[in-house]
Coordinates of C-alpha atoms (C1' of nucleotides) in Angstrom, one line a residue:
Chain A
X21 CA 0.0 0.0 0.0
X22 CA 1.0 3.6 -0.4
X23 CA 3.0 5.2 2.3
X24 CA 3.8 8.8 3.5
X25 CA 6.5 10.5 1.4
X26 CA 8.4 10.9 4.6
X27 CA 8.1 7.2 5.4
X28 CA 9.2 6.3 1.8
X29 CA 12.3 8.4 2.2
X30 CA 13.0 6.8 5.6
X31 CA 12.6 3.3 3.9
X32 CA 15.0 4.3 1.2
X33 CA 17.6 5.4 3.8
X34 CA 17.1 2.2 5.7
X35 CA 17.8 0.2 2.5
X36 CA 21.0 2.2 1.8
X37 CA 22.2 1.8 5.3
X38 CA 21.5 -2.0 5.5
X39 CA 23.1 -2.4 2.0
X40 CA 26.1 -0.3 3.0
X41 CA 26.8 -2.4 6.1
X42 CA 26.1 -5.8 4.5
X43 CA 28.1 -5.1 1.3
X44 CA 31.1 -4.1 3.4
X45 CA 30.8 -7.2 5.6
X46 CA 30.3 -9.8 2.8
X47 CA 30.9 -8.2 -0.5
X48 CA 28.3 -7.2 -3.2
X49 CA 28.1 -10.7 -4.6
X50 CA 27.9 -12.2 -1.1
X51 CA 24.5 -10.6 0.0
X52 CA 21.1 -11.1 -1.6
X53 CA 18.4 -8.5 -2.1
X54 CA 16.1 -10.4 0.2
X55 CA 18.4 -10.0 3.2
X56 CA 19.0 -6.3 2.6
X57 CA 15.2 -5.6 2.4
X58 CA 14.5 -7.8 5.4
X59 CA 17.1 -5.8 7.5
X60 CA 15.4 -2.6 6.3
X61 CA 12.0 -3.9 7.5
X62 CA 10.6 -4.4 4.0
X63 CA 9.9 -7.2 1.5
X64 CA 12.2 -7.9 -1.4
X65 CA 9.9 -6.4 -4.0
X66 CA 10.0 -3.0 -2.3
X67 CA 13.6 -2.4 -3.5
X68 CA 12.5 -1.8 -7.1
X69 CA 10.3 1.1 -6.2
X70 CA 13.5 2.9 -5.0
X71 CA 16.3 1.5 -7.2
X72 CA 16.3 0.1 -10.8
X73 CA 18.9 -2.7 -10.0
X74 CA 21.1 -4.1 -7.3
X75 CA 24.1 -2.4 -8.9
X76 CA 22.4 0.9 -8.5
X77 CA 21.8 0.3 -4.8
X78 CA 25.4 -0.8 -4.5
X79 CA 26.6 2.5 -6.1
X80 CA 24.4 4.6 -3.7
X81 CA 25.4 2.5 -0.7
X82 CA 29.1 3.0 -1.5
X83 CA 28.7 6.7 -2.1
X84 CA 26.7 7.1 1.1
X85 CA 29.1 5.1 3.2
X86 CA 32.1 7.1 1.9
X87 CA 30.4 10.4 2.6
X88 CA 29.4 9.4 6.2
X89 CA 32.8 7.9 6.9
X90 CA 34.8 10.8 5.5
X91 CA 32.5 13.4 7.2
X92 CA 32.9 11.7 10.6
X93 CA 36.7 11.2 10.1
X94 CA 37.5 14.8 8.9
X95 CA 35.2 16.7 11.4
X96 CA 37.1 19.3 13.4
X97 CA 37.8 18.4 17.0
X98 CA 36.5 20.1 20.1
X99 CA 39.1 22.8 19.7
X100 CA 37.7 23.6 16.3
X101 CA 41.0 22.5 14.6
X102 CA 41.1 20.0 11.7
X103 CA 42.3 16.5 12.7
X104 CA 45.9 15.6 12.9
X105 CA 47.6 12.7 11.2
X106 CA 47.5 10.9 14.5
X107 CA 43.8 11.1 14.5
X108 CA 43.6 9.2 11.2
X109 CA 46.1 6.6 12.2
X110 CA 44.2 6.1 15.5
X111 CA 41.1 5.5 13.6
X112 CA 42.3 3.1 10.9
X113 CA 45.0 1.2 12.9
X114 CA 42.9 0.2 15.8
X115 CA 41.5 -3.3 16.5
X116 CA 38.1 -1.7 16.8
X117 CA 38.2 -0.6 13.2
X118 CA 39.8 -3.7 11.9
X119 CA 37.2 -6.0 13.6
X120 CA 34.3 -3.9 12.4
X121 CA 34.3 -4.3 8.7
X122 CA 30.6 -3.3 8.3
X123 CA 30.9 -0.1 10.2
X124 CA 34.2 1.4 9.2
X125 CA 35.7 3.0 6.1
X126 CA 34.3 1.4 2.9
X127 CA 37.6 1.8 1.1
X128 CA 39.3 -0.6 3.5
X129 CA 36.4 -3.1 3.1
X130 CA 36.1 -3.1 -0.6
X131 CA 39.3 -1.8 -2.2
X132 CA 40.2 -4.8 -4.3
X133 CA 36.5 -5.3 -5.4
X134 CA 36.1 -1.9 -6.9
X135 CA 38.0 -2.7 -10.1
X136 CA 35.4 -5.4 -10.9
X137 CA 32.4 -3.0 -10.6
X138 CA 30.6 -0.5 -12.9
X139 CA 32.2 2.8 -13.6
X140 CA 29.8 4.7 -11.4
X141 CA 31.2 2.8 -8.5
X142 CA 34.7 3.5 -9.6
X143 CA 33.9 7.2 -9.7
X144 CA 32.4 7.3 -6.2
X145 CA 35.4 5.4 -4.9
X146 CA 37.8 7.9 -6.6
X147 CA 36.0 10.9 -5.2
X148 CA 36.0 9.5 -1.6
X149 CA 39.7 8.6 -1.9
X150 CA 40.6 12.1 -3.3
X151 CA 38.6 13.8 -0.5
X152 CA 40.3 12.0 2.3
X153 CA 43.7 12.3 0.6
X154 CA 43.3 16.1 0.7
X155 CA 42.3 16.0 4.4
X156 CA 45.4 13.9 5.2
X157 CA 47.6 16.1 3.1
X158 CA 46.5 19.1 5.1
X159 CA 47.4 17.3 8.3
X160 CA 51.0 16.6 7.3
X161 CA 54.0 18.4 8.6
X162 CA 57.6 18.5 7.4
X163 CA 59.2 15.1 7.0
X164 CA 62.6 13.5 6.6
X165 CA 61.3 12.3 3.3
X166 CA 62.1 14.2 0.1
X167 CA 58.6 14.0 -1.3
X168 CA 55.8 16.5 -1.5
X169 CA 52.9 16.5 1.0
X170 CA 50.6 15.4 -1.7
X171 CA 52.8 12.4 -2.5
X172 CA 53.1 11.5 1.1
X173 CA 49.4 11.8 1.7
X174 CA 48.7 9.4 -1.3
X175 CA 51.2 6.9 0.1
X176 CA 49.7 7.0 3.5
X177 CA 46.2 6.4 2.1
X178 CA 47.5 3.4 0.1
X179 CA 49.2 2.0 3.2
X180 CA 46.2 2.5 5.4
X181 CA 43.8 0.9 2.9
X182 CA 46.1 -2.0 2.1
X183 CA 47.2 -2.4 5.7
X184 CA 43.8 -2.7 7.2
X185 CA 42.7 -5.1 4.4
X186 CA 45.7 -7.3 5.1
X187 CA 45.4 -7.0 8.9
X188 CA 41.8 -8.3 8.5
X189 CA 42.8 -11.0 6.0
X190 CA 45.5 -12.5 8.3
X191 CA 43.9 -12.0 11.7
X192 CA 42.1 -15.4 11.7
X193 CA 45.2 -17.4 10.9
X194 CA 47.9 -15.2 12.3
X195 CA 46.7 -12.5 14.8
X196 CA 50.3 -11.7 15.9
X197 CA 51.2 -10.7 12.3
X198 CA 48.0 -8.7 12.1
X199 CA 49.0 -6.8 15.2
X200 CA 52.6 -6.3 14.2
X201 CA 51.5 -4.9 10.8
X202 CA 49.3 -2.3 12.4
X203 CA 52.0 -1.2 14.8
X204 CA 54.6 -1.0 12.0
X205 CA 52.2 1.2 10.1
X206 CA 51.7 3.5 13.1
X207 CA 55.4 4.0 13.4
X208 CA 56.3 4.3 9.7
X209 CA 53.3 6.4 8.6
X210 CA 53.6 8.6 11.7
X211 CA 57.2 9.5 10.7
X212 CA 56.2 9.8 7.0
X213 CA 53.7 12.4 8.1
X214 CA 56.3 14.3 10.1
X215 CA 55.2 13.6 13.6
X216 CA 57.7 14.3 16.2
X217 CA 59.2 11.0 17.5
X218 CA 57.8 9.6 20.7
X219 CA 54.7 11.7 20.6
X220 CA 51.5 9.8 19.9
X221 CA 53.3 7.2 17.9
X222 CA 55.5 4.7 19.5
Chain B
X2 CA 36.9 -42.7 -18.9
X3 CA 40.0 -43.2 -16.9
X4 CA 43.1 -41.3 -17.9
X5 CA 46.9 -41.6 -17.4
X6 CA 48.1 -40.6 -13.9
X7 CA 50.3 -38.1 -15.7
X8 CA 47.3 -36.7 -17.7
X9 CA 45.3 -36.4 -14.5
X10 CA 48.0 -34.4 -12.8
X11 CA 48.2 -32.2 -15.9
X12 CA 44.4 -31.7 -15.7
X13 CA 44.6 -30.8 -12.0
X14 CA 47.3 -28.2 -12.7
X15 CA 45.2 -26.8 -15.6
X16 CA 42.2 -26.4 -13.2
X17 CA 44.3 -24.6 -10.6
X18 CA 45.8 -22.3 -13.2
X19 CA 42.5 -21.4 -14.7
X20 CA 40.9 -20.9 -11.3
X21 CA 43.8 -18.8 -10.1
X22 CA 43.6 -16.5 -13.1
X23 CA 39.8 -16.2 -13.1
X24 CA 39.4 -15.7 -9.4
X25 CA 41.9 -12.9 -9.5
X26 CA 40.1 -11.3 -12.4
X27 CA 36.5 -11.6 -11.1
X28 CA 36.6 -12.8 -7.5
X29 CA 35.7 -16.2 -6.2
X30 CA 32.0 -15.4 -6.2
X31 CA 32.2 -14.0 -9.6
X32 CA 33.3 -17.2 -11.5
X33 CA 31.4 -20.4 -11.8
X34 CA 32.8 -24.0 -11.7
X35 CA 31.6 -24.5 -15.3
X36 CA 33.8 -21.8 -16.7
X37 CA 36.9 -22.8 -14.9
X38 CA 36.5 -26.4 -16.1
X39 CA 35.9 -25.3 -19.6
X40 CA 39.0 -23.2 -19.7
X41 CA 40.9 -26.2 -18.3
X42 CA 39.5 -28.3 -21.2
X43 CA 37.2 -30.4 -19.0
X44 CA 33.5 -30.7 -18.2
X45 CA 32.2 -29.4 -14.9
X46 CA 31.8 -32.7 -13.2
X47 CA 35.5 -33.4 -13.5
X48 CA 36.4 -30.9 -10.8
X49 CA 35.1 -33.1 -8.1
X50 CA 37.5 -35.9 -8.9
X51 CA 40.3 -33.5 -7.9
X52 CA 38.7 -31.2 -5.2
X53 CA 36.0 -31.7 -2.7
X54 CA 34.5 -28.2 -3.1
X55 CA 34.9 -24.9 -4.9
X56 CA 36.4 -23.4 -1.7
X57 CA 39.1 -26.1 -1.7
X58 CA 40.0 -25.3 -5.3
X59 CA 40.1 -21.6 -4.3
X60 CA 42.5 -22.3 -1.4
X61 CA 44.8 -24.3 -3.7
X62 CA 44.5 -21.6 -6.4
X63 CA 45.5 -18.9 -4.0
X64 CA 48.4 -20.8 -2.5
X65 CA 49.7 -21.8 -6.0
X66 CA 49.3 -18.2 -7.3
X67 CA 51.2 -16.8 -4.3
X68 CA 54.0 -19.4 -4.7
X69 CA 54.5 -18.7 -8.4
X70 CA 54.2 -15.0 -8.0
X71 CA 56.6 -14.8 -5.1
X72 CA 59.1 -17.3 -6.6
X73 CA 59.2 -15.2 -9.8
X74 CA 59.5 -11.9 -7.9
X75 CA 62.2 -12.9 -5.5
X76 CA 64.4 -14.9 -8.0
X77 CA 68.0 -13.7 -8.1
X78 CA 68.9 -11.5 -11.0
X79 CA 71.4 -12.4 -13.7
X80 CA 74.2 -11.3 -11.4
X81 CA 73.1 -13.9 -8.9
X82 CA 72.2 -11.2 -6.4
X83 CA 68.8 -10.9 -4.7
X84 CA 66.4 -8.3 -6.1
X85 CA 66.6 -4.7 -4.9
X86 CA 63.7 -2.7 -3.6
X87 CA 63.6 -1.0 -7.0
X88 CA 62.8 -4.4 -8.6
X89 CA 59.7 -4.8 -6.4
X90 CA 58.6 -1.3 -7.0
X91 CA 59.1 -1.7 -10.8
X92 CA 57.0 -4.8 -10.7
X93 CA 54.0 -3.6 -8.6
X94 CA 53.9 0.0 -9.8
X95 CA 53.8 -0.5 -13.5
X96 CA 50.7 -0.1 -15.7
X97 CA 51.5 -3.6 -17.0
X98 CA 50.9 -5.1 -13.6
X99 CA 48.0 -2.8 -12.7
X100 CA 46.2 -3.7 -15.9
X101 CA 46.8 -7.5 -15.6
X102 CA 44.8 -8.5 -12.6
X103 CA 44.6 -12.1 -13.6
X104 CA 48.3 -12.5 -14.1
X105 CA 49.9 -10.6 -11.3
X106 CA 50.3 -10.9 -7.5
X107 CA 47.2 -12.4 -6.0
X108 CA 47.5 -10.2 -2.9
X109 CA 46.8 -7.1 -4.9
X110 CA 43.9 -8.8 -6.6
X111 CA 42.1 -10.2 -3.6
X112 CA 43.3 -8.4 -0.4
X113 CA 40.0 -7.2 0.8
X114 CA 38.2 -10.4 0.0
X115 CA 40.4 -12.6 2.1
X116 CA 38.8 -11.6 5.4
X117 CA 35.5 -13.1 4.1
X118 CA 37.0 -16.5 3.2
X119 CA 37.8 -19.7 5.1
X120 CA 40.7 -19.9 7.5
X121 CA 42.7 -22.1 5.1
X122 CA 42.7 -19.1 2.7
X123 CA 43.6 -16.7 5.4
X124 CA 46.6 -18.9 6.3
X125 CA 47.9 -19.2 2.7
X126 CA 47.6 -15.4 2.3
X127 CA 49.4 -14.8 5.6
X128 CA 52.3 -17.1 4.5
X129 CA 52.6 -15.5 1.1
X130 CA 52.6 -12.0 2.7
X131 CA 55.2 -13.0 5.3
X132 CA 57.5 -14.5 2.6
X133 CA 57.5 -11.5 0.4
X134 CA 57.8 -9.2 3.4
X135 CA 61.0 -10.9 4.4
X136 CA 62.4 -10.7 0.8
X137 CA 61.6 -6.9 0.8
X138 CA 63.1 -6.5 4.3
X139 CA 66.3 -8.0 3.0
X140 CA 66.4 -5.5 0.1
X141 CA 66.2 -2.4 2.4
X142 CA 69.0 -0.1 3.1
X143 CA 69.4 2.6 5.7
X144 CA 66.6 5.2 5.7
X145 CA 65.9 8.7 7.1
X146 CA 63.1 7.0 8.9
X147 CA 63.5 5.9 12.5
X148 CA 61.9 2.5 12.1
X149 CA 63.3 -1.0 11.9
X150 CA 63.8 -2.7 8.5
X151 CA 61.1 -5.1 9.4
X152 CA 58.6 -2.3 10.1
X153 CA 59.5 -0.5 6.9
X154 CA 59.1 -3.7 4.9
X155 CA 55.6 -4.3 6.4
X156 CA 54.6 -0.7 5.6
X157 CA 55.9 -1.0 2.0
X158 CA 54.0 -4.2 1.5
X159 CA 50.8 -2.6 2.8
X160 CA 51.3 0.4 0.6
X161 CA 52.0 -1.7 -2.5
X162 CA 48.9 -3.9 -2.0
X163 CA 46.6 -1.1 -1.2
X164 CA 48.1 1.2 -3.8
X165 CA 47.7 -1.3 -6.7
X166 CA 44.2 -2.1 -5.5
X167 CA 43.2 1.6 -5.5
X168 CA 45.1 2.3 -8.7
X169 CA 43.0 -0.4 -10.4
X170 CA 39.8 0.8 -8.7
X171 CA 40.0 4.4 -9.9
X172 CA 41.7 3.8 -13.3
X173 CA 38.3 3.6 -15.2
X174 CA 36.9 6.8 -13.8
X175 CA 40.1 8.8 -13.1
X176 CA 43.2 7.5 -14.9
X177 CA 45.2 10.6 -14.0
X178 CA 44.7 9.9 -10.2
X179 CA 45.7 6.3 -10.8
X180 CA 48.9 7.3 -12.5
X181 CA 49.6 9.9 -9.8
X182 CA 49.2 7.4 -7.1
X183 CA 51.6 5.0 -8.6
X184 CA 54.2 7.7 -9.1
X185 CA 53.8 8.9 -5.5
X186 CA 54.3 5.4 -4.2
X187 CA 57.5 5.0 -6.3
X188 CA 59.0 8.1 -4.7
X189 CA 57.8 7.7 -1.2
X190 CA 58.4 3.9 -0.9
X191 CA 61.8 4.3 -2.6
X192 CA 62.9 6.7 0.0
X193 CA 61.4 4.6 2.8
X194 CA 63.5 1.8 1.6
X195 CA 66.7 3.9 1.7
X196 CA 67.3 4.3 -2.0
X197 CA 69.7 7.1 -3.0
X198 CA 67.7 10.0 -4.4
X199 CA 67.6 10.3 -8.2
X200 CA 68.6 6.7 -8.8
X201 CA 65.9 4.5 -10.2
X202 CA 63.2 6.4 -8.5
X203 CA 62.2 9.8 -9.7
Chain C
dT2 C1' -13.9 21.3 5.6
dG3 C1' -15.6 17.2 3.0
dT4 C1' -15.8 14.0 -0.9
dA5 C1' -14.0 11.5 -5.0
dC6 C1' -10.4 9.5 -7.0
dA7 C1' -5.7 9.1 -9.1
dT8 C1' -1.2 7.9 -7.4
dC9 C1' 2.3 4.9 -6.3
dA10 C1' 5.2 2.6 -2.3
dG11 C1' 5.0 -1.7 -0.8
dT12 C1' 3.3 -6.8 -1.0
dG13 C1' 4.2 -11.5 -2.2
dA14 C1' 3.7 -15.0 -5.7
dA15 C1' 5.9 -16.2 -9.8
dC16 C1' 9.6 -16.0 -13.5
dG17 C1' 13.7 -18.0 -15.6
dC18 C1' 18.4 -18.7 -14.7
dG19 C1' 22.8 -20.3 -13.3
dC20 C1' 24.8 -21.9 -9.4
dG21 C1' 27.5 -25.8 -6.7
dT22 C1' 27.1 -30.5 -6.2
dT23 C1' 25.6 -35.5 -7.1
dC24 C1' 25.5 -39.7 -9.5
dA25 C1' 25.1 -43.5 -12.7
dC26 C1' 27.8 -44.5 -16.2
dT27 C1' 32.1 -45.0 -19.5
dG28 C1' 36.2 -47.0 -20.9
dA29 C1' 41.3 -46.5 -20.9
dT30 C1' 44.6 -47.5 -17.5
dG31 C1' 47.5 -50.2 -14.8
dT32 C1' 47.8 -54.2 -11.9
dA33 C1' 47.6 -59.2 -10.6
dC34 C1' 48.5 -63.6 -12.3
Chain D
dT2 C1' 54.9 -61.2 -22.6
dG3 C1' 49.8 -62.0 -22.6
dT4 C1' 45.2 -62.0 -20.5
dA5 C1' 41.6 -60.8 -17.1
dC6 C1' 39.8 -57.5 -14.5
dA7 C1' 39.5 -53.9 -10.8
dT8 C1' 40.2 -49.0 -10.6
dC9 C1' 39.0 -44.4 -11.0
dA10 C1' 39.4 -39.7 -13.9
dG11 C1' 36.3 -37.8 -16.5
dT12 C1' 31.3 -37.3 -18.8
dG13 C1' 26.9 -35.2 -18.9
dA14 C1' 22.2 -35.4 -17.2
dA15 C1' 19.9 -34.2 -13.2
dC16 C1' 19.2 -32.3 -8.4
dG17 C1' 17.6 -28.5 -5.4
dC18 C1' 18.4 -23.9 -4.4
dG19 C1' 18.7 -19.1 -4.1
dC20 C1' 19.4 -15.5 -6.9
dG21 C1' 17.8 -10.8 -9.3
dT22 C1' 13.8 -9.2 -11.3
dT23 C1' 8.8 -8.8 -12.8
dC24 C1' 4.1 -8.1 -12.1
dA25 C1' -0.8 -8.0 -10.8
dC26 C1' -2.6 -6.3 -6.9
dT27 C1' -3.5 -3.5 -2.4
dG28 C1' -4.8 0.4 0.0
dA29 C1' -3.3 4.6 2.5
dT30 C1' -1.9 9.0 0.7
dG31 C1' -2.5 13.3 -1.0
dT32 C1' -4.7 16.1 -4.6
dA33 C1' -8.5 18.2 -7.2
dC34 C1' -12.9 20.1 -6.7

DNA sequence: TGTACATCAGTGAACGCGCGTTCACTGATGTAC
DNA sequence: TGTACATCAGTGAACGCGCGTTCACTGATGTAC
């Protein structure tokens, strides 16, 4: 039956949020329409009143997840200042983030899947990546390294995304390696970003 | 009908090679048994004479792909010396490698999928990662960075795996960003590894 | 404000399809004598 | 070396299943008068 415009928008949001979480946890091919709709409190047919295809839902879910994640990550602190590099490292390189695939940055959850998806997904991913790269670039200080801040920001992003993906991949079989990798990244990326030694990084 | 032991082993190898390539290109969920067997010159039922399940084939395909990739990558050069860091960077950060998902390092193709697979797959992945990390560690020189060679090797691995995955993900929608990312990694990782400036890295 | 009715978000049965896996069967292989 | 036969890798039809998507229908919403 028909439903308030307001309620319809609410349902659409619920679909996107459920899809966003489930796709991160199990991959796009790993989750069916039925389960997404069920978690959003709807029946499976309802999806097609909001989205033409599963791929279209996936594209919106990724874009939405990236927006939320980046907005939260780059929000100014209580002092009104933009986040420092340590803030980003704290976020990505914590067990809490590693063990919460469905609730953390979509780039770490889906990096190697993006190349297999439609161009609309590639575009969203690229924008999310660029956005965060600029925020990280702004957080960088001088470094020992003879590379521009832009270059160092891009390298830090790559290392965070790859590092979290690998830390998740090996944690079941080799938790010590997973931990060691995250600590190594804290140290190396901290220095790459120009943090003073012995500060928040150790 | 029955077949020579030799021929059976050949067929098994053909299955693993086809699976290894196809799984890297399209993901484990993205390829069916039928297509793998067809590419190996067999009918779909034949797979179950060699492997109990698709997951078991996937585990062997990953292990095999990692072994081959690592063996090739870490082989001594013509001078009999072990590869330098520049060798690893050349391999990973080339368009040839980026645009050949099915034929290059399985870690870059599947990093973010591993966390969703069985523990046997997680274990293979971890061993392949550790192996290559040690080879890269051995290739490192002194650096400006106040971190052990082990730590720098782990960070370089994370950045290469994440970097190639991202470069592949954005290349369709933003090839310039993809190129820029690979060049940034060349510079930053080269310096991380202690390469003299202006040498093979630029 | 009250009435009539077009709209359309959501329902749930049904669709065809391709999936992973099973199984009765085939027939060359390779072993026992 | 020659013969008899058990083995078992590979074939291809068949299995149940869950997938993404469609569609006739429902009935509250929200608009036109």
